[in-house]
PDB file of C-alpha atoms and ligand atoms in Angstrom:
ATOM      1  CA  MET A  24      -0.046  -0.039  -0.271  1.00 50.00           C
ATOM      2  CA  THR A  25       1.524   3.459  -0.315  1.00 49.00           C
ATOM      3  CA  SER A  26       0.828   6.230   2.136  1.00 51.00           C
ATOM      4  CA  GLU A  27      -2.020   7.842   0.451  1.00 65.00           C
ATOM      5  CA  GLN A  28      -3.768   4.581   0.502  1.00 74.00           C
ATOM      6  CA  PRO A  29      -5.950   4.088   4.325  1.00 84.00           C
ATOM      7  CA  LEU A  30      -4.029   2.421   7.250  1.00 94.00           C
ATOM      8  CA  GLY A  31      -5.096  -1.156   7.275  1.00 97.00           C
ATOM      9  CA  ARG A  32      -7.773  -2.783  10.236  1.00 98.00           C
ATOM     10  CA  VAL A  33      -6.522  -4.641  12.676  1.00 98.00           C
ATOM     11  CA  LEU A  34      -8.713  -7.389  13.749  1.00 98.00           C
ATOM     12  CA  ALA A  35      -8.748  -9.149  16.880  1.00 98.00           C
ATOM     13  CA  VAL A  36     -10.179 -12.643  18.046  1.00 98.00           C
ATOM     14  CA  VAL A  37     -10.124 -13.272  21.773  1.00 98.00           C
ATOM     15  CA  SER A  38     -11.973 -15.906  23.778  1.00 96.00           C
ATOM     16  CA  GLN A  39     -12.046 -16.471  27.447  1.00 94.00           C
ATOM     17  CA  LYS A  40     -10.976 -20.360  27.881  1.00 92.00           C
ATOM     18  CA  GLY A  41      -8.699 -22.155  24.449  1.00 94.00           C
ATOM     19  CA  GLY A  42      -9.765 -25.313  22.806  1.00 94.00           C
ATOM     20  CA  VAL A  43     -12.298 -22.518  21.119  1.00 95.00           C
ATOM     21  CA  GLY A  44     -11.473 -22.803  17.451  1.00 96.00           C
ATOM     22  CA  LYS A  45     -10.408 -19.096  18.623  1.00 97.00           C
ATOM     23  CA  THR A  46      -6.586 -20.131  16.190  1.00 97.00           C
ATOM     24  CA  THR A  47      -8.770 -22.007  13.555  1.00 97.00           C
ATOM     25  CA  THR A  48     -10.316 -19.058  13.431  1.00 98.00           C
ATOM     26  CA  ALA A  49      -7.478 -16.124  12.690  1.00 98.00           C
ATOM     27  CA  VAL A  50      -5.687 -18.414  10.334  1.00 98.00           C
ATOM     28  CA  ASN A  51      -8.810 -19.333   7.743  1.00 98.00           C
ATOM     29  CA  LEU A  52     -10.150 -16.179   7.826  1.00 98.00           C
ATOM     30  CA  ALA A  53      -6.762 -14.448   7.563  1.00 98.00           C
ATOM     31  CA  ALA A  54      -6.415 -16.867   4.591  1.00 98.00           C
ATOM     32  CA  ALA A  55     -10.164 -16.086   3.238  1.00 98.00           C
ATOM     33  CA  PHE A  56      -9.096 -13.051   3.191  1.00 98.00           C
ATOM     34  CA  ALA A  57      -6.343 -12.866   0.887  1.00 98.00           C
ATOM     35  CA  ARG A  58      -8.538 -15.138  -1.432  1.00 97.00           C
ATOM     36  CA  LYS A  59      -9.704 -11.987  -1.945  1.00 96.00           C
ATOM     37  CA  SER A  60      -6.623 -10.464  -3.107  1.00 96.00           C
ATOM     38  CA  LEU A  61      -6.561  -8.047   0.915  1.00 97.00           C
ATOM     39  CA  LYS A  62      -2.634  -8.711   1.405  1.00 97.00           C
ATOM     40  CA  THR A  63      -3.290 -10.201   5.286  1.00 98.00           C
ATOM     41  CA  LEU A  64      -0.617 -10.779   7.955  1.00 98.00           C
ATOM     42  CA  ILE A  65      -2.213 -13.165  10.366  1.00 98.00           C
ATOM     43  CA  VAL A  66       0.231 -12.280  13.839  1.00 98.00           C
ATOM     44  CA  ASP A  67       0.691 -14.796  16.543  1.00 98.00           C
ATOM     45  CA  VAL A  68       1.092 -13.466  20.267  1.00 98.00           C
ATOM     46  CA  ASP A  69      -0.006 -17.008  21.891  1.00 97.00           C
ATOM     47  CA  PRO A  70       2.788 -18.352  23.067  1.00 95.00           C
ATOM     48  CA  GLN A  71       1.273 -21.591  23.050  1.00 94.00           C
ATOM     49  CA  GLY A  72       1.894 -21.117  19.169  1.00 95.00           C
ATOM     50  CA  ALA A  73      -0.596 -22.667  17.136  1.00 95.00           C
ATOM     51  CA  VAL A  74      -0.882 -20.331  14.283  1.00 96.00           C
ATOM     52  CA  ARG A  75       2.708 -22.149  13.403  1.00 95.00           C
ATOM     53  CA  TYR A  76       0.583 -24.816  12.625  1.00 93.00           C
ATOM     54  CA  GLY A  77      -2.089 -24.452  10.600  1.00 93.00           C
ATOM     55  CA  VAL A  78      -1.530 -20.828   8.685  1.00 93.00           C
ATOM     56  CA  GLY A  79       0.216 -22.979   5.602  1.00 90.00           C
ATOM     57  CA  LEU A  80       3.744 -21.829   5.884  1.00 93.00           C
ATOM     58  CA  ARG A  81       6.958 -22.752   3.443  1.00 86.00           C
ATOM     59  CA  LYS A  82       8.711 -25.820   4.103  1.00 86.00           C
ATOM     60  CA  GLY A  83      12.009 -25.031   6.761  1.00 89.00           C
ATOM     61  CA  HIS A  84      10.726 -21.612   7.309  1.00 90.00           C
ATOM     62  CA  PRO A  85      12.035 -19.834  10.095  1.00 91.00           C
ATOM     63  CA  THR A  86      10.469 -20.015  13.760  1.00 93.00           C
ATOM     64  CA  VAL A  87      12.021 -16.753  14.754  1.00 96.00           C
ATOM     65  CA  GLY A  88       8.518 -14.536  15.882  1.00 97.00           C
ATOM     66  CA  PHE A  89       7.782 -11.319  17.568  1.00 97.00           C
ATOM     67  CA  ALA A  90       8.971 -12.898  21.339  1.00 97.00           C
ATOM     68  CA  ASP A  91      12.165 -12.148  19.324  1.00 96.00           C
ATOM     69  CA  TYR A  92      11.488  -9.254  18.056  1.00 96.00           C
ATOM     70  CA  LEU A  93      10.202  -7.599  21.818  1.00 95.00           C
ATOM     71  CA  ARG A  94      13.321  -9.435  23.001  1.00 94.00           C
ATOM     72  CA  GLY A  95      15.700  -7.924  20.079  1.00 94.00           C
ATOM     73  CA  SER A  96      17.512 -10.852  18.830  1.00 94.00           C
ATOM     74  CA  ALA A  97      15.210 -10.953  15.628  1.00 96.00           C
ATOM     75  CA  SER A  98      13.921  -7.899  12.972  1.00 95.00           C
ATOM     76  CA  LEU A  99      10.801  -6.950  11.351  1.00 93.00           C
ATOM     77  CA  ARG A 100      12.056  -8.017   8.336  1.00 93.00           C
ATOM     78  CA  ASP A 101      12.974 -11.267   9.773  1.00 94.00           C
ATOM     79  CA  ILE A 102       9.753 -12.555  11.658  1.00 97.00           C
ATOM     80  CA  ILE A 103       7.231 -11.545   8.657  1.00 96.00           C
ATOM     81  CA  LEU A 104       7.640 -14.997   6.878  1.00 96.00           C
ATOM     82  CA  PRO A 105       6.182 -16.028   3.404  1.00 95.00           C
ATOM     83  CA  THR A 106       3.210 -18.954   3.215  1.00 95.00           C
ATOM     84  CA  GLN A 107       1.412 -20.518   0.495  1.00 92.00           C
ATOM     85  CA  LEU A 108      -0.668 -17.359  -0.400  1.00 95.00           C
ATOM     86  CA  PRO A 109       1.234 -14.707  -1.824  1.00 95.00           C
ATOM     87  CA  TRP A 110      -1.268 -11.919  -0.607  1.00 97.00           C
ATOM     88  CA  LEU A 111      -0.746 -13.791   3.200  1.00 97.00           C
ATOM     89  CA  ARG A 112       2.442 -13.339   5.341  1.00 97.00           C
ATOM     90  CA  ALA A 113       2.368 -14.521   8.430  1.00 98.00           C
ATOM     91  CA  MET A 114       4.548 -13.533  11.400  1.00 98.00           C
ATOM     92  CA  LEU A 115       4.854 -16.595  14.701  1.00 97.00           C
ATOM     93  CA  VAL A 116       5.182 -15.661  18.647  1.00 97.00           C
ATOM     94  CA  GLY A 117       8.965 -16.722  18.188  1.00 96.00           C
ATOM     95  CA  SER A 118      11.037 -18.389  20.962  1.00 92.00           C
ATOM     96  CA  VAL A 119       8.692 -18.441  23.936  1.00 92.00           C
ATOM     97  CA  ASN A 120       9.944 -21.676  25.551  1.00 89.00           C
ATOM     98  CA  ASP A 121       9.677 -22.318  29.527  1.00 88.00           C
ATOM     99  CA  ALA A 122       7.843 -20.161  32.499  1.00 88.00           C
ATOM    100  CA  ASP A 123      10.988 -17.883  32.857  1.00 88.00           C
ATOM    101  CA  GLU A 124      10.911 -16.797  29.284  1.00 91.00           C
ATOM    102  CA  HIS A 125       6.454 -16.706  29.182  1.00 93.00           C
ATOM    103  CA  ASP A 126       7.288 -14.407  32.236  1.00 93.00           C
ATOM    104  CA  ASP A 127       9.261 -12.093  30.378  1.00 93.00           C
ATOM    105  CA  TYR A 128       7.468 -12.758  27.016  1.00 95.00           C
ATOM    106  CA  SER A 129       4.372 -11.500  29.167  1.00 95.00           C
ATOM    107  CA  ARG A 130       5.346  -8.376  30.486  1.00 95.00           C
ATOM    108  CA  ARG A 131       7.171  -6.959  26.848  1.00 94.00           C
ATOM    109  CA  ALA A 132       4.437  -8.502  24.914  1.00 95.00           C
ATOM    110  CA  ALA A 133       2.066  -5.636  27.354  1.00 95.00           C
ATOM    111  CA  GLU A 134       3.607  -2.877  28.460  1.00 94.00           C
ATOM    112  CA  SER A 135       6.683  -2.604  25.869  1.00 93.00           C
ATOM    113  CA  PRO A 136       5.723  -0.012  22.559  1.00 95.00           C
ATOM    114  CA  GLN A 137       6.780  -2.544  19.932  1.00 95.00           C
ATOM    115  CA  LEU A 138       2.972  -4.066  19.656  1.00 97.00           C
ATOM    116  CA  ALA A 139       1.631  -1.023  18.789  1.00 97.00           C
ATOM    117  CA  GLN A 140       4.722  -0.469  16.900  1.00 95.00           C
ATOM    118  CA  LEU A 141       4.708  -3.257  14.707  1.00 95.00           C
ATOM    119  CA  LEU A 142       0.859  -3.086  13.779  1.00 97.00           C
ATOM    120  CA  ARG A 143       1.358   0.417  13.248  1.00 97.00           C
ATOM    121  CA  VAL A 144       3.979  -0.984  10.101  1.00 96.00           C
ATOM    122  CA  ALA A 145       1.959  -3.957   9.493  1.00 97.00           C
ATOM    123  CA  ARG A 146      -1.570  -0.926   9.180  1.00 97.00           C
ATOM    124  CA  GLU A 147       0.312   0.445   6.085  1.00 96.00           C
ATOM    125  CA  ARG A 148       1.357  -2.312   4.757  1.00 96.00           C
ATOM    126  CA  CYS A 149      -1.470  -4.096   4.778  1.00 97.00           C
ATOM    127  CA  HIS A 150      -5.171  -4.200   4.466  1.00 97.00           C
ATOM    128  CA  VAL A 151      -5.968  -6.364   6.985  1.00 98.00           C
ATOM    129  CA  VAL A 152      -3.812  -7.999  10.396  1.00 98.00           C
ATOM    130  CA  VAL A 153      -5.287 -10.314  12.218  1.00 98.00           C
ATOM    131  CA  VAL A 154      -3.684 -11.114  15.598  1.00 98.00           C
ATOM    132  CA  ASP A 155      -4.690 -14.729  17.302  1.00 98.00           C
ATOM    133  CA  THR A 156      -4.013 -14.270  21.078  1.00 98.00           C
ATOM    134  CA  PRO A 157      -3.616 -16.431  23.911  1.00 97.00           C
ATOM    135  CA  PRO A 158      -7.204 -17.093  25.536  1.00 96.00           C
ATOM    136  CA  GLY A 159      -8.522 -14.955  28.965  1.00 95.00           C
ATOM    137  CA  LEU A 160      -7.942 -11.039  29.159  1.00 94.00           C
ATOM    138  CA  GLY A 161      -4.540 -11.811  29.863  1.00 95.00           C
ATOM    139  CA  GLY A 162      -2.214  -7.614  29.863  1.00 96.00           C
ATOM    140  CA  ILE A 163      -1.858  -9.788  26.427  1.00 97.00           C
ATOM    141  CA  VAL A 164      -4.810  -9.525  25.281  1.00 97.00           C
ATOM    142  CA  ARG A 165      -5.824  -6.265  26.154  1.00 97.00           C
ATOM    143  CA  ALA A 166      -3.007  -4.394  24.857  1.00 97.00           C
ATOM    144  CA  VAL A 167      -3.905  -5.859  21.283  1.00 98.00           C
ATOM    145  CA  LEU A 168      -7.809  -4.347  22.052  1.00 98.00           C
ATOM    146  CA  GLY A 169      -6.175  -1.239  22.349  1.00 97.00           C
ATOM    147  CA  LEU A 170      -4.499  -1.203  19.074  1.00 98.00           C
ATOM    148  CA  SER A 171      -7.363  -3.024  17.398  1.00 98.00           C
ATOM    149  CA  GLN A 172     -10.242  -1.361  15.325  1.00 98.00           C
ATOM    150  CA  HIS A 173     -12.708  -5.126  14.940  1.00 98.00           C
ATOM    151  CA  VAL A 174     -12.601  -7.422  18.104  1.00 98.00           C
ATOM    152  CA  ILE A 175     -14.834 -11.284  16.963  1.00 98.00           C
ATOM    153  CA  VAL A 176     -15.220 -13.171  19.618  1.00 97.00           C
ATOM    154  CA  PRO A 177     -15.113 -17.531  18.688  1.00 97.00           C
ATOM    155  CA  LEU A 178     -17.885 -19.384  21.095  1.00 96.00           C
ATOM    156  CA  GLN A 179     -17.823 -22.974  20.705  1.00 95.00           C
ATOM    157  CA  CYS A 180     -21.168 -24.751  21.041  1.00 91.00           C
ATOM    158  CA  GLU A 181     -21.636 -27.188  24.022  1.00 88.00           C
ATOM    159  CA  PRO A 182     -22.858 -26.279  27.645  1.00 83.00           C
ATOM    160  CA  LEU A 183     -20.256 -24.656  29.243  1.00 82.00           C
ATOM    161  CA  ALA A 184     -19.922 -21.376  26.519  1.00 82.00           C
ATOM    162  CA  LEU A 185     -22.019 -19.072  27.976  1.00 81.00           C
ATOM    163  CA  GLN A 186     -20.464 -19.570  31.301  1.00 85.00           C
ATOM    164  CA  THR A 187     -17.555 -18.281  30.156  1.00 84.00           C
ATOM    165  CA  THR A 188     -19.218 -15.213  27.298  1.00 88.00           C
ATOM    166  CA  PRO A 189     -19.888 -12.022  30.117  1.00 89.00           C
ATOM    167  CA  GLN A 190     -16.348 -11.889  31.171  1.00 91.00           C
ATOM    168  CA  ILE A 191     -14.936 -11.708  28.059  1.00 92.00           C
ATOM    169  CA  LEU A 192     -17.704  -9.053  26.937  1.00 93.00           C
ATOM    170  CA  ARG A 193     -17.714  -7.564  30.103  1.00 94.00           C
ATOM    171  CA  GLY A 194     -13.542  -7.273  28.899  1.00 94.00           C
ATOM    172  CA  ILE A 195     -14.263  -5.758  25.633  1.00 96.00           C
ATOM    173  CA  GLN A 196     -16.544  -3.396  27.280  1.00 95.00           C
ATOM    174  CA  ASP A 197     -13.575  -2.108  29.295  1.00 95.00           C
ATOM    175  CA  ALA A 198     -11.751  -1.952  25.518  1.00 96.00           C
ATOM    176  CA  LEU A 199     -14.159  -0.210  23.922  1.00 97.00           C
ATOM    177  CA  ARG A 200     -14.369   2.835  26.727  1.00 96.00           C
ATOM    178  CA  THR A 201     -10.679   3.448  25.914  1.00 96.00           C
ATOM    179  CA  ASN A 202     -10.959   2.442  21.937  1.00 98.00           C
ATOM    180  CA  ASP A 203     -13.047   4.519  20.644  1.00 96.00           C
ATOM    181  CA  GLN A 204     -11.608   2.877  17.533  1.00 96.00           C
ATOM    182  CA  LEU A 205     -12.629  -0.385  18.730  1.00 97.00           C
ATOM    183  CA  ALA A 206     -16.169  -2.009  17.134  1.00 97.00           C
ATOM    184  CA  LEU A 207     -16.799  -5.281  18.666  1.00 97.00           C
ATOM    185  CA  GLU A 208     -17.740  -7.845  15.392  1.00 97.00           C
ATOM    186  CA  GLY A 209     -19.702 -10.425  17.009  1.00 96.00           C
ATOM    187  CA  VAL A 210     -19.771 -13.962  19.131  1.00 96.00           C
ATOM    188  CA  LEU A 211     -19.336 -15.837  16.274  1.00 97.00           C
ATOM    189  CA  LEU A 212     -20.744 -19.390  16.646  1.00 97.00           C
ATOM    190  CA  THR A 213     -17.944 -22.848  15.959  1.00 97.00           C
ATOM    191  CA  MET A 214     -18.205 -26.334  16.281  1.00 97.00           C
ATOM    192  CA  TYR A 215     -22.440 -26.117  16.102  1.00 97.00           C
ATOM    193  CA  GLN A 216     -22.950 -29.401  15.105  1.00 96.00           C
ATOM    194  CA  THR A 217     -26.449 -29.770  12.876  1.00 94.00           C
ATOM    195  CA  GLY A 218     -28.542 -33.302  14.842  1.00 94.00           C
ATOM    196  CA  ASN A 219     -26.914 -32.598  17.526  1.00 94.00           C
ATOM    197  CA  SER A 220     -29.140 -32.054  20.176  1.00 93.00           C
ATOM    198  CA  SER A 221     -26.710 -30.461  22.398  1.00 91.00           C
ATOM    199  CA  SER A 222     -25.272 -28.381  19.969  1.00 93.00           C
ATOM    200  CA  GLU A 223     -28.279 -27.114  19.057  1.00 94.00           C
ATOM    201  CA  ARG A 224     -29.889 -26.363  22.739  1.00 92.00           C
ATOM    202  CA  THR A 225     -26.437 -24.353  22.947  1.00 92.00           C
ATOM    203  CA  ALA A 226     -26.647 -22.226  19.384  1.00 93.00           C
ATOM    204  CA  GLN A 227     -30.863 -21.195  20.365  1.00 93.00           C
ATOM    205  CA  TYR A 228     -29.307 -20.407  23.990  1.00 90.00           C
ATOM    206  CA  ILE A 229     -26.897 -18.564  22.877  1.00 91.00           C
ATOM    207  CA  ARG A 230     -29.110 -16.674  21.164  1.00 92.00           C
ATOM    208  CA  GLN A 231     -31.318 -16.244  23.136  1.00 91.00           C
ATOM    209  CA  HIS A 232     -29.328 -15.047  26.058  1.00 88.00           C
ATOM    210  CA  LEU A 233     -27.143 -12.225  23.602  1.00 90.00           C
ATOM    211  CA  PRO A 234     -28.603  -9.155  21.712  1.00 90.00           C
ATOM    212  CA  GLN A 235     -29.969 -10.251  18.237  1.00 89.00           C
ATOM    213  CA  ASN A 236     -26.684  -7.963  16.759  1.00 91.00           C
ATOM    214  CA  LEU A 237     -23.909  -8.886  19.039  1.00 94.00           C
ATOM    215  CA  VAL A 238     -24.310 -13.193  17.563  1.00 96.00           C
ATOM    216  CA  PHE A 239     -22.753 -13.769  13.828  1.00 97.00           C
ATOM    217  CA  ASP A 240     -25.468 -15.594  11.914  1.00 96.00           C
ATOM    218  CA  ILE A 241     -22.884 -17.308  10.138  1.00 97.00           C
ATOM    219  CA  ALA A 242     -22.472 -20.660  12.616  1.00 97.00           C
ATOM    220  CA  ILE A 243     -19.000 -22.046  11.881  1.00 98.00           C
ATOM    221  CA  PRO A 244     -20.029 -26.269  11.508  1.00 98.00           C
ATOM    222  CA  ARG A 245     -17.857 -29.413  12.890  1.00 97.00           C
ATOM    223  CA  SER A 246     -16.110 -30.429  10.203  1.00 97.00           C
ATOM    224  CA  VAL A 247     -13.764 -33.202   9.723  1.00 97.00           C
ATOM    225  CA  ALA A 248     -12.526 -30.912   7.541  1.00 97.00           C
ATOM    226  CA  ALA A 249     -11.808 -28.436   9.194  1.00 96.00           C
ATOM    227  CA  ALA A 250     -10.261 -30.353  11.991  1.00 94.00           C
ATOM    228  CA  ASP A 251      -8.068 -33.254   9.337  1.00 95.00           C
ATOM    229  CA  ALA A 252      -6.451 -29.580   7.345  1.00 96.00           C
ATOM    230  CA  PHE A 253      -5.653 -27.730  11.192  1.00 89.00           C
ATOM    231  CA  ALA A 254      -3.555 -31.577  11.548  1.00 89.00           C
ATOM    232  CA  ALA A 255      -2.132 -31.309   8.013  1.00 93.00           C
ATOM    233  CA  GLY A 256      -0.946 -27.490   8.670  1.00 93.00           C
ATOM    234  CA  VAL A 257      -3.562 -25.101   6.454  1.00 95.00           C
ATOM    235  CA  PRO A 258      -6.207 -23.663   6.612  1.00 97.00           C
ATOM    236  CA  VAL A 259      -9.049 -25.521   5.191  1.00 98.00           C
ATOM    237  CA  VAL A 260     -10.199 -22.969   2.804  1.00 97.00           C
ATOM    238  CA  LEU A 261      -7.193 -23.562   1.050  1.00 96.00           C
ATOM    239  CA  ARG A 262      -6.871 -27.358   1.438  1.00 96.00           C
ATOM    240  CA  ASN A 263     -10.958 -28.085   1.304  1.00 97.00           C
ATOM    241  CA  PRO A 264     -12.022 -24.721   0.092  1.00 97.00           C
ATOM    242  CA  THR A 265     -16.298 -26.875  -0.570  1.00 98.00           C
ATOM    243  CA  ASP A 266     -15.985 -27.774   3.029  1.00 98.00           C
ATOM    244  CA  PRO A 267     -19.326 -26.402   4.965  1.00 98.00           C
ATOM    245  CA  ALA A 268     -16.397 -24.642   7.635  1.00 98.00           C
ATOM    246  CA  ALA A 269     -14.297 -23.074   4.829  1.00 98.00           C
ATOM    247  CA  LEU A 270     -17.427 -21.616   3.294  1.00 98.00           C
ATOM    248  CA  ALA A 271     -18.720 -20.260   6.358  1.00 98.00           C
ATOM    249  CA  TYR A 272     -15.506 -19.362   7.570  1.00 98.00           C
ATOM    250  CA  MET A 273     -15.188 -17.452   3.694  1.00 98.00           C
ATOM    251  CA  ASN A 274     -18.305 -15.491   4.105  1.00 98.00           C
ATOM    252  CA  LEU A 275     -17.720 -14.447   6.935  1.00 98.00           C
ATOM    253  CA  ALA A 276     -14.711 -13.220   5.812  1.00 98.00           C
ATOM    254  CA  GLY A 277     -17.054 -11.419   3.467  1.00 98.00           C
ATOM    255  CA  ARG A 278     -18.662 -10.273   5.747  1.00 97.00           C
ATOM    256  CA  LEU A 279     -15.324  -8.781   8.064  1.00 97.00           C
ATOM    257  CA  ALA A 280     -14.592  -6.583   4.537  1.00 96.00           C
ATOM    258  CA  GLU A 281     -17.711  -4.590   4.348  1.00 94.00           C
ATOM    259  CA  HIS A 282     -16.854  -3.438   7.966  1.00 89.00           C
ATOM    260  CA  PHE A 283     -13.356  -2.701   6.484  1.00 87.00           C
ATOM    261  CA  ALA A 284     -13.972   0.013   3.656  1.00 74.00           C
TER     262      ALA A 284
HETATM  263  N1  LIG B  23     -15.165 -26.220  12.402  1.00 54.51           N
HETATM  264  C1  LIG B  23     -13.911 -27.383  13.040  1.00 54.51           C
HETATM  265  N2  LIG B  23     -14.738 -28.781  13.106  1.00 54.51           N
HETATM  266  C2  LIG B  23     -13.352 -29.328  13.906  1.00 54.51           C
HETATM  267  N3  LIG B  23     -12.704 -29.707  14.516  1.00 54.51           N
HETATM  268  C3  LIG B  23     -12.488 -27.753  14.959  1.00 54.51           C
HETATM  269  C4  LIG B  23     -13.013 -27.479  13.937  1.00 54.51           C
HETATM  270  N4  LIG B  23     -12.763 -25.210  14.743  1.00 54.51           N
HETATM  271  C5  LIG B  23     -12.240 -26.003  15.656  1.00 54.51           C
HETATM  272  N5  LIG B  23     -11.785 -27.232  15.612  1.00 54.51           N
HETATM  273  C6  LIG B  23     -10.396 -28.057  16.585  1.00 54.51           C
HETATM  274  O1  LIG B  23     -10.434 -27.662  17.607  1.00 54.51           O
HETATM  275  C7  LIG B  23      -9.622 -27.951  19.077  1.00 54.51           C
HETATM  276  C8  LIG B  23      -9.129 -26.448  19.329  1.00 54.51           C
HETATM  277  O2  LIG B  23      -9.287 -25.390  18.152  1.00 54.51           O
HETATM  278  P1  LIG B  23      -7.905 -24.159  18.223  1.00 54.51           P
HETATM  279  O3  LIG B  23      -9.053 -23.301  16.502  1.00 54.51           O
HETATM  280  O4  LIG B  23      -6.271 -24.864  18.102  1.00 54.51           O
HETATM  281  O5  LIG B  23      -8.832 -23.832  19.398  1.00 54.51           O
HETATM  282  P2  LIG B  23      -8.591 -22.332  20.087  1.00 54.51           P
HETATM  283  O6  LIG B  23      -7.348 -21.438  19.587  1.00 54.51           O
HETATM  284  O7  LIG B  23      -9.262 -21.292  20.834  1.00 54.51           O
HETATM  285  O8  LIG B  23      -7.435 -22.548  21.970  1.00 54.51           O
HETATM  286  C9  LIG B  23      -8.059 -27.872  17.641  1.00 54.51           C
HETATM  287  O9  LIG B  23      -8.086 -29.415  17.519  1.00 54.51           O
HETATM  288  C10 LIG B  23      -8.947 -27.497  16.258  1.00 54.51           C
HETATM  289  O10 LIG B  23      -8.301 -28.282  14.904  1.00 54.51           O
HETATM  290 MG1  LIG B  24      -5.096 -20.942  19.780  1.00 54.51          MG
END
């Protein structure tokens, strides 16, 4: 992008719980935007580092990333990695190995100016920056929300889903008060199983108990192809574009992109 073009948008993917499809959502939306010819960067700030395994990096890619940049041992250039898609680049979380490194990383990520700097540079060069975050509302997630324009909240269609939702929505409300650029795009139901009564009941309950405009009408179905794609290291929107989960992610990306203008 040239300097006359508007800054790109930062889309944060956050949830109270782990295992709800956050990383799957982040990598598939990022790949879906890239398939729509939007220049996209996915940034992993979760020390678990799962983006590395799901985003479709090229063979033999380096593993340096954001943590190495925070420590001053890698430059931005070193950590922006190509993927199988020309319009998609990835920034991994990098080396966060033991507990000491983890604490150091969390503190730096939340408090140092580097996150803001790198997102600023990314917004100058990309149309969309998708940020995959660790579960909960720790300092890193609050810092990301303070620098984002859009946030979505994946919620797994399982019976305990609603119990953790008020907490994350309160955290987002706090972020909305201090970041007037931020918009809560919505709660995204994930791993929805048609014909499974528990999944259907949960989805219905969530739709009844949250304001209608807060829950996307697009739900992501549970699919074998989605799980297989993740295990194979490629977003399902690339590996199996006609799979129902892939189609749902493509539709959602189209919907979100309408808000990016
Ligand atoms: N739509 C889906 N269908 C089937 N499996 C899914 C789907 N979405 C996520 N999964 C699987 O659920 C697990 C947790 O997903 P993940 O995206 O890693 O969650 P999180 O990032 O919230 O911890 C992974 O094994 C992933 O492959
Ligand atoms: Mg994850």
